[in-house]
Coordinates of C-alpha atoms in Angstrom, one line a residue:
M1 CA 39.3 72.9 51.0
P2 CA 37.0 70.0 50.0
L3 CA 35.5 69.6 53.5
L4 CA 34.6 73.3 53.5
V5 CA 32.9 72.9 50.1
V6 CA 30.9 70.0 51.5
G7 CA 29.8 72.0 54.5
I8 CA 28.7 75.0 52.5
S9 CA 26.9 72.9 49.9
V10 CA 24.9 71.2 52.7
L11 CA 23.9 74.6 54.1
V12 CA 22.9 75.9 50.6
L13 CA 20.8 72.8 50.0
L14 CA 19.0 73.3 53.3
L15 CA 18.4 77.0 52.5
L16 CA 16.9 76.0 49.0
M17 CA 14.6 73.4 50.4
T18 CA 13.5 74.9 53.7
R19 CA 13.4 78.6 53.2
L20 CA 12.9 78.9 49.4
K21 CA 10.8 75.7 49.1
V22 CA 12.7 74.4 46.1
N23 CA 11.7 70.8 45.1
G24 CA 14.2 68.3 46.5
F25 CA 15.2 66.9 43.1
A26 CA 15.9 70.3 41.6
A27 CA 17.7 71.6 44.7
L28 CA 20.0 68.6 44.8
L29 CA 20.9 69.0 41.1
L30 CA 21.5 72.7 41.5
V31 CA 23.9 72.2 44.4
A32 CA 25.6 69.3 42.6
V33 CA 26.3 71.5 39.6
G34 CA 27.7 74.3 41.9
V35 CA 29.9 71.8 43.8
G36 CA 31.2 70.5 40.5
V37 CA 32.2 73.9 39.3
V38 CA 33.8 74.9 42.6
Q39 CA 35.8 71.6 42.7
G40 CA 37.2 72.2 39.3
I41 CA 35.4 69.5 37.3
P42 CA 35.5 70.7 33.6
L43 CA 32.2 72.2 32.7
E44 CA 31.7 69.9 29.8
R45 CA 32.1 66.8 32.1
I46 CA 29.6 67.9 34.8
P47 CA 26.5 66.7 32.9
D48 CA 28.1 63.3 32.5
V49 CA 29.1 63.2 36.1
L50 CA 25.5 64.0 37.2
A51 CA 24.1 61.4 34.8
D52 CA 26.6 58.7 36.0
G53 CA 25.6 59.5 39.6
I54 CA 21.9 59.4 38.9
G55 CA 22.2 56.3 36.7
G56 CA 24.3 54.4 39.2
Q57 CA 22.0 55.3 42.1
V58 CA 18.7 54.7 40.4
G59 CA 20.1 51.7 38.6
D60 CA 20.9 50.1 42.0
T61 CA 17.6 51.1 43.6
M62 CA 14.8 51.5 41.0
L63 CA 14.1 47.8 40.5
T64 CA 14.3 47.0 44.2
I65 CA 12.3 50.0 45.4
G66 CA 9.8 49.9 42.6
L67 CA 9.1 46.1 42.8
G68 CA 9.1 46.2 46.6
A69 CA 6.6 49.0 46.6
M70 CA 4.3 47.1 44.3
V71 CA 4.5 44.0 46.4
G72 CA 3.8 46.1 49.5
R73 CA 0.7 47.7 47.9
V74 CA -0.6 44.4 46.6
M75 CA -0.3 43.0 50.1
G76 CA -2.0 46.1 51.6
D77 CA -4.9 46.1 49.1
S78 CA -5.5 42.4 49.7
G79 CA -5.5 42.6 53.5
A80 CA -2.3 40.6 53.8
A81 CA -0.4 43.4 55.5
Q82 CA -3.3 43.9 57.9
R83 CA -3.3 40.1 58.7
I84 CA 0.4 40.2 59.5
A85 CA 0.1 43.4 61.5
G86 CA -2.8 41.9 63.5
S87 CA -0.8 38.8 64.2
L88 CA 2.1 40.9 65.5
L89 CA -0.2 42.8 67.7
A90 CA -1.7 39.6 69.1
A91 CA 1.8 38.2 69.8
F92 CA 3.4 41.4 71.3
G93 CA 0.3 43.3 72.4
P94 CA -0.4 47.0 71.6
R95 CA 2.3 48.1 74.1
G96 CA 4.9 45.9 72.4
V97 CA 4.5 47.2 68.9
Q98 CA 7.9 48.7 68.9
A99 CA 9.5 45.5 70.1
A100 CA 7.7 43.7 67.3
M101 CA 9.2 46.0 64.7
V102 CA 12.7 45.7 66.2
V103 CA 12.6 41.9 66.3
T104 CA 11.1 41.6 62.8
S105 CA 13.6 44.1 61.4
M106 CA 16.7 42.5 62.9
L107 CA 15.7 39.0 61.7
I108 CA 15.1 40.3 58.2
G109 CA 17.9 42.8 58.2
V110 CA 20.7 40.4 59.0
T111 CA 21.0 39.4 55.3
M112 CA 19.0 42.1 53.4
F113 CA 20.1 45.5 52.3
Y114 CA 18.6 48.4 54.2
E115 CA 16.6 49.6 51.2
V116 CA 15.2 46.2 50.3
A117 CA 14.2 45.3 53.9
F118 CA 12.8 48.8 54.4
I119 CA 10.5 48.4 51.4
I120 CA 9.3 45.0 52.4
I121 CA 8.6 45.8 56.1
V122 CA 7.2 49.4 55.8
P123 CA 3.7 48.4 54.6
I124 CA 3.4 46.4 57.8
A125 CA 4.5 49.4 59.8
F126 CA 2.0 51.6 58.0
T127 CA -0.8 49.2 58.7
L128 CA 0.2 49.0 62.4
V129 CA 0.1 52.8 62.6
R130 CA -3.4 52.8 61.1
V131 CA -4.7 49.9 63.2
T132 CA -3.3 51.1 66.6
G133 CA -3.6 54.8 66.1
S134 CA 0.0 55.3 66.9
K135 CA 2.2 58.0 65.5
L136 CA 4.1 57.0 62.3
L137 CA 7.6 57.5 63.9
W138 CA 6.6 55.6 67.0
V139 CA 6.2 52.5 64.9
G140 CA 8.4 53.2 61.9
L141 CA 11.5 54.6 63.5
P142 CA 12.5 51.5 65.5
M143 CA 12.3 49.6 62.2
S144 CA 14.6 52.0 60.4
V145 CA 17.1 52.1 63.3
A146 CA 17.3 48.3 63.5
L147 CA 17.7 47.9 59.7
S148 CA 20.4 50.6 59.6
T149 CA 22.4 48.9 62.3
M150 CA 22.2 45.4 60.7
H151 CA 23.1 46.8 57.3
S152 CA 26.1 48.7 58.5
F153 CA 27.6 46.3 60.9
L154 CA 27.2 42.8 59.5
P155 CA 28.3 40.7 56.6
P156 CA 27.0 39.6 54.1
H157 CA 26.1 43.3 53.5
P158 CA 28.4 44.9 50.9
G159 CA 30.4 47.3 53.1
P160 CA 31.5 44.9 55.9
T161 CA 32.0 42.1 53.3
S162 CA 34.3 44.2 51.1
V163 CA 36.3 45.4 54.1
A164 CA 36.7 41.9 55.5
A165 CA 38.2 40.9 52.1
T166 CA 40.6 43.9 52.3
F167 CA 41.8 42.9 55.9
H168 CA 41.7 39.2 55.2
A169 CA 39.3 38.8 58.1
S170 CA 37.1 35.8 58.8
I171 CA 33.5 36.6 57.6
G172 CA 32.1 34.2 60.2
L173 CA 34.0 35.8 63.1
T174 CA 33.1 39.2 61.9
L175 CA 29.4 38.3 61.8
L176 CA 29.7 36.7 65.3
Y177 CA 31.4 39.6 67.0
G178 CA 29.2 42.1 65.1
L179 CA 26.0 40.5 66.4
F180 CA 27.3 40.9 70.0
I181 CA 27.6 44.7 69.3
A182 CA 24.8 45.4 66.7
V183 CA 21.9 43.7 68.5
P184 CA 22.1 45.6 71.9
V185 CA 23.2 48.9 70.3
G186 CA 20.5 48.7 67.6
A187 CA 17.8 47.7 70.1
L188 CA 18.7 50.4 72.6
V189 CA 18.6 53.2 70.1
A190 CA 15.6 51.8 68.3
L191 CA 13.5 51.8 71.5
A192 CA 15.0 55.0 73.0
W193 CA 14.9 57.4 70.0
P194 CA 11.1 57.5 69.4
R195 CA 10.7 58.5 73.1
L196 CA 13.0 61.6 72.8
P197 CA 11.0 64.9 73.1
F198 CA 12.1 66.3 69.7
V199 CA 10.9 63.1 68.0
R200 CA 7.6 62.8 69.9
R201 CA 6.7 66.3 68.8
L202 CA 6.7 65.2 65.2
D203 CA 3.5 63.7 63.8
P204 CA 3.9 63.1 60.0
A205 CA 1.1 61.4 58.1
I206 CA 1.6 58.3 56.0
P207 CA 2.4 59.3 52.4
Q208 CA -0.5 59.0 50.1
G209 CA -0.5 56.1 47.6
L210 CA 1.7 53.7 49.5
V211 CA -0.9 52.0 51.7
T212 CA -4.6 51.3 51.5
E213 CA -6.9 53.2 53.7
R214 CA -9.4 50.3 53.8
E215 CA -9.9 48.2 57.0
F216 CA -10.7 44.6 56.3
T217 CA -12.9 42.2 58.2
D218 CA -11.4 38.9 59.3
E219 CA -13.3 37.0 56.5
E220 CA -11.9 39.4 53.8
M221 CA -8.3 39.0 54.7
P222 CA -6.1 36.1 53.3
G223 CA -4.8 33.5 55.8
L224 CA -1.7 34.2 57.9
G225 CA 0.2 31.4 56.1
W226 CA -0.2 32.9 52.7
S227 CA 0.5 36.4 54.0
L228 CA 3.7 35.3 55.7
L229 CA 4.7 33.2 52.7
V230 CA 4.6 36.2 50.4
A231 CA 6.3 38.6 52.9
L232 CA 9.1 36.1 53.7
F233 CA 9.6 34.7 50.2
P234 CA 12.2 37.4 49.1
V235 CA 13.9 37.1 52.5
V236 CA 14.4 33.3 52.0
L237 CA 15.7 33.8 48.4
I238 CA 18.1 36.6 49.2
A239 CA 19.3 35.1 52.5
G240 CA 19.7 31.7 50.9
A241 CA 21.8 33.1 48.2
A242 CA 24.0 35.0 50.7
V243 CA 24.5 31.9 52.9
T244 CA 25.2 29.7 49.9
E245 CA 27.8 32.1 48.6
M246 CA 29.5 32.2 52.0
A247 CA 29.5 28.5 52.4
D248 CA 30.5 27.5 48.8
S249 CA 33.1 29.3 46.8
D250 CA 33.1 26.9 43.9
D251 CA 32.1 28.3 40.5
T252 CA 29.3 26.0 39.6
P253 CA 26.1 26.4 37.6
L254 CA 24.0 25.8 40.7
L255 CA 25.8 28.7 42.5
H256 CA 25.1 31.0 39.5
L257 CA 21.4 30.0 39.6
V258 CA 21.1 30.6 43.3
A259 CA 22.9 34.0 43.0
F260 CA 20.5 34.9 40.1
V261 CA 17.4 33.9 42.0
G262 CA 18.7 35.5 45.2
S263 CA 19.5 38.9 43.7
A264 CA 17.2 41.5 45.1
P265 CA 15.4 42.5 41.8
I266 CA 14.8 38.9 40.7
A267 CA 13.7 37.9 44.2
L268 CA 11.2 40.7 44.4
L269 CA 10.0 40.1 40.8
L270 CA 9.3 36.5 41.7
T271 CA 7.6 37.7 44.9
L272 CA 5.4 40.1 42.9
A273 CA 4.3 37.2 40.6
L274 CA 3.6 35.1 43.7
A275 CA 1.6 38.0 45.3
V276 CA -0.4 38.5 42.1
W277 CA -1.4 34.8 42.1
A278 CA -1.9 34.5 45.9
F279 CA -3.9 37.7 46.4
G280 CA -5.5 38.0 42.9
P281 CA -7.8 35.6 41.2
R282 CA -7.2 32.9 43.8
T283 CA -8.9 35.0 46.4
G284 CA -11.5 36.5 44.1
R285 CA -9.7 39.8 43.2
S286 CA -9.5 40.5 39.5
L287 CA -6.3 41.0 37.7
D288 CA -7.5 44.6 37.0
D289 CA -7.6 45.2 40.7
V290 CA -4.1 43.9 41.2
A291 CA -2.8 46.0 38.2
A292 CA -4.4 49.1 39.8
S293 CA -2.5 48.4 43.0
C294 CA 0.8 48.1 41.1
A295 CA 0.1 51.3 39.2
S296 CA -0.8 53.2 42.4
A297 CA 2.5 52.1 43.9
A298 CA 4.4 53.2 40.9
R299 CA 2.9 56.7 40.8
A300 CA 3.7 57.1 44.5
M301 CA 7.3 56.1 44.0
A302 CA 8.1 58.5 41.1
M303 CA 9.2 61.5 43.1
I304 CA 11.0 59.4 45.7
L305 CA 13.1 57.8 42.9
L306 CA 13.9 61.2 41.4
V307 CA 15.1 62.5 44.7
I308 CA 17.2 59.4 45.4
G309 CA 18.7 59.7 42.0
A310 CA 19.6 63.3 42.5
G311 CA 21.2 62.3 45.8
G312 CA 23.4 59.9 43.8
A313 CA 24.4 62.8 41.5
F314 CA 25.4 65.0 44.4
K315 CA 27.5 62.1 45.9
N316 CA 29.2 61.4 42.5
V317 CA 30.2 65.0 42.1
L318 CA 31.9 64.9 45.5
V319 CA 33.7 61.7 44.6
E320 CA 34.8 63.0 41.2
G321 CA 35.9 66.3 42.7
G322 CA 38.6 64.4 44.7
T323 CA 37.0 64.7 48.2
S324 CA 37.9 61.1 49.1
D325 CA 41.5 61.5 48.0
Y326 CA 41.8 64.6 50.0
I327 CA 40.7 62.9 53.2
K328 CA 42.9 59.9 52.5
D329 CA 45.9 62.2 52.2
L330 CA 44.9 64.2 55.3
T331 CA 44.7 61.2 57.6
T332 CA 47.8 59.4 56.4
G333 CA 50.4 59.2 59.2
W334 CA 48.1 60.0 62.1
A335 CA 49.4 58.4 65.3
V336 CA 46.2 57.1 66.9
S337 CA 44.7 53.7 67.7
P338 CA 44.1 51.8 64.5
L339 CA 40.5 51.0 65.6
L340 CA 39.8 54.6 66.4
L341 CA 41.4 55.9 63.2
A342 CA 39.5 53.3 61.1
W343 CA 36.2 54.6 62.6
L344 CA 37.2 58.2 62.3
V345 CA 38.2 58.0 58.6
A346 CA 35.1 56.1 57.7
A347 CA 32.9 58.7 59.6
V348 CA 34.6 61.6 57.9
L349 CA 34.2 60.0 54.5
R350 CA 30.6 59.3 55.2
V351 CA 30.0 63.0 56.0
A352 CA 31.7 64.1 52.9
L353 CA 30.5 61.6 50.4
G354 CA 27.2 60.2 51.7
S355 CA 27.8 56.7 50.5
A356 CA 28.5 54.2 53.3
T357 CA 30.0 51.7 50.8
V358 CA 32.4 54.3 49.3
A359 CA 33.3 55.3 52.8
V360 CA 34.2 51.8 54.0
V361 CA 36.1 50.9 50.9
T362 CA 38.2 54.1 51.0
A363 CA 38.7 54.0 54.8
S364 CA 39.9 50.4 54.7
G365 CA 42.6 51.3 52.1
V366 CA 43.7 54.2 54.4
V367 CA 44.1 52.1 57.6
L368 CA 45.2 48.8 56.1
P369 CA 48.9 49.5 56.6
L370 CA 48.2 50.1 60.3
L371 CA 46.8 46.6 60.8
A372 CA 50.2 44.8 60.5
G373 CA 52.0 45.0 63.8
S374 CA 49.2 46.9 65.6
G375 CA 47.9 43.8 67.5
A376 CA 44.3 44.6 66.6
H377 CA 42.1 41.8 65.4
A378 CA 41.3 42.0 61.7
E379 CA 37.6 41.4 62.4
M380 CA 37.5 44.3 64.9
M381 CA 39.1 46.5 62.3
V382 CA 36.3 45.5 59.9
L383 CA 33.7 46.4 62.5
A384 CA 35.4 49.7 63.4
V385 CA 35.3 50.8 59.7
S386 CA 31.8 49.5 59.2
C387 CA 30.2 51.2 62.2
G388 CA 32.0 54.5 61.4
S389 CA 30.3 54.4 58.0
I390 CA 26.8 54.7 59.5
A391 CA 27.5 58.1 61.2
F392 CA 26.1 61.4 60.2
S393 CA 23.7 60.4 57.5
H394 CA 22.5 63.6 55.8
V395 CA 21.5 65.1 52.5
N396 CA 24.2 63.6 50.4
D397 CA 23.1 60.1 51.5
P398 CA 20.4 58.5 49.2
G399 CA 19.2 56.5 52.1
F400 CA 18.4 59.7 53.9
W401 CA 16.0 60.7 51.2
L402 CA 14.3 57.2 51.3
F403 CA 13.8 57.7 55.0
K404 CA 12.6 61.3 54.6
E405 CA 10.1 60.6 51.9
Y406 CA 8.6 57.4 53.4
F407 CA 8.2 59.1 56.8
N408 CA 6.9 62.3 55.2
L409 CA 9.3 64.6 57.0
S410 CA 10.8 68.0 56.2
V411 CA 14.5 68.1 55.5
T412 CA 15.2 69.7 58.8
D413 CA 13.2 67.2 60.7
A414 CA 14.8 64.3 58.8
I415 CA 18.2 65.6 59.8
K416 CA 17.1 65.9 63.4
V417 CA 15.9 62.3 63.5
R418 CA 18.0 60.3 61.1
T419 CA 21.3 62.1 61.4
S420 CA 21.2 62.0 65.1
Y421 CA 20.3 58.3 65.4
T422 CA 22.9 57.2 62.9
T423 CA 25.6 59.1 64.7
V424 CA 24.6 57.7 68.1
V425 CA 24.6 54.2 66.7
A426 CA 28.0 54.7 65.2
V427 CA 29.5 56.1 68.5
L428 CA 28.0 53.3 70.6
G429 CA 29.2 50.8 68.0
L430 CA 32.7 52.2 68.4
G431 CA 32.4 51.7 72.1
G432 CA 31.3 48.1 71.6
V433 CA 34.2 47.5 69.2
L434 CA 36.8 48.7 71.7
A435 CA 35.1 46.7 74.5
V436 CA 35.1 43.4 72.5
E437 CA 38.7 44.0 71.4
Q438 CA 39.7 44.4 75.0
A439 CA 37.8 41.3 76.0
L440 CA 39.5 39.3 73.2
D441 CA 42.9 40.5 74.4
V442 CA 42.1 39.5 78.0
L443 CA 40.9 36.1 77.0
G444 CA 43.9 35.6 74.8
L445 CA 41.9 35.0 71.6

């Protein structure tokens, strides 16, 4: 039974990493090979399946994470991150540091992928931790929760957008209804989770190499204008491309140019060039100093990228082994509310496969026949599938490893924190979907 295989593989992975202290990269590959054998993938194909999974995952994330880490380190070593952090503290006060992270993350996370926004904002979170003396999770966890919620609920993120196309739902209405659910749910969990006793007991240190330890004087730091320009530059490029694509479907050279410049790797590459100029020779730092910052960030990212790639291999073995097809066949014909079934199928696929995008695409195909004649709004079906796909993030989710490595947690602690908050966000999101659907029916919309 594929779901039993998934459960056993997760337990074996936890045993390898927690009790036997096997490196995360090696442990994920060992378990992936074992799952491939058990699920009947021909032995000669397993290396290719692993390579495809690693290549697909690292290919999607290496440029984004690598360039983003370099931008963050350049900003940190120049004092720009400290300037922004200080301005946030001045605006919100030391007691409002979590609110500052939630507001910043939601504004940036509306249009940016979780990984991209995470990499851009996390240097500011690290600096706030150092300046205020707060615990890392007290500042960083609200950021991650807010970004997870925005990424999973709202177009133009890939999951909701692809499901909207499947259900022929309005992107604009999906975004509007989704904001009514995502903002309160994300803010509630983001502010509540760091206060839970099992989270407050954790006190991880900032990973070495990702942020400077130096404290700058006011005269040494660049101005707030330049600091914000570099920090928001990729946001403007990526968001501008997303908005342009939604507003203009004509196939024109201008649209191609905007899409190129607004792709995450190109936007971050341009941002790195801007950061080198803005915080390098223009401010008295040599190019050698800037190059050293980039090299330091690259060294710190090496193991993180390896672990994320191995997570992609594990996910690909599950997909190739037929787990998604099994779940699709299992849920066909269930007599339940289409909104609840949409959420449930996406959640089960998320547990089994790890990838939220794979979960939403597969789940939408399963529940699409239920939409006709059900009376449910297509936009609410999109949101039901999308919020189900955030649930139960664990060791087969590459985003889990990004969270774990950047917040310097053990696998067990990362499961306690991330798996729990993603599940609660998904459950509360389902409640919001059902409530909005009921309100639309009452209003006759």
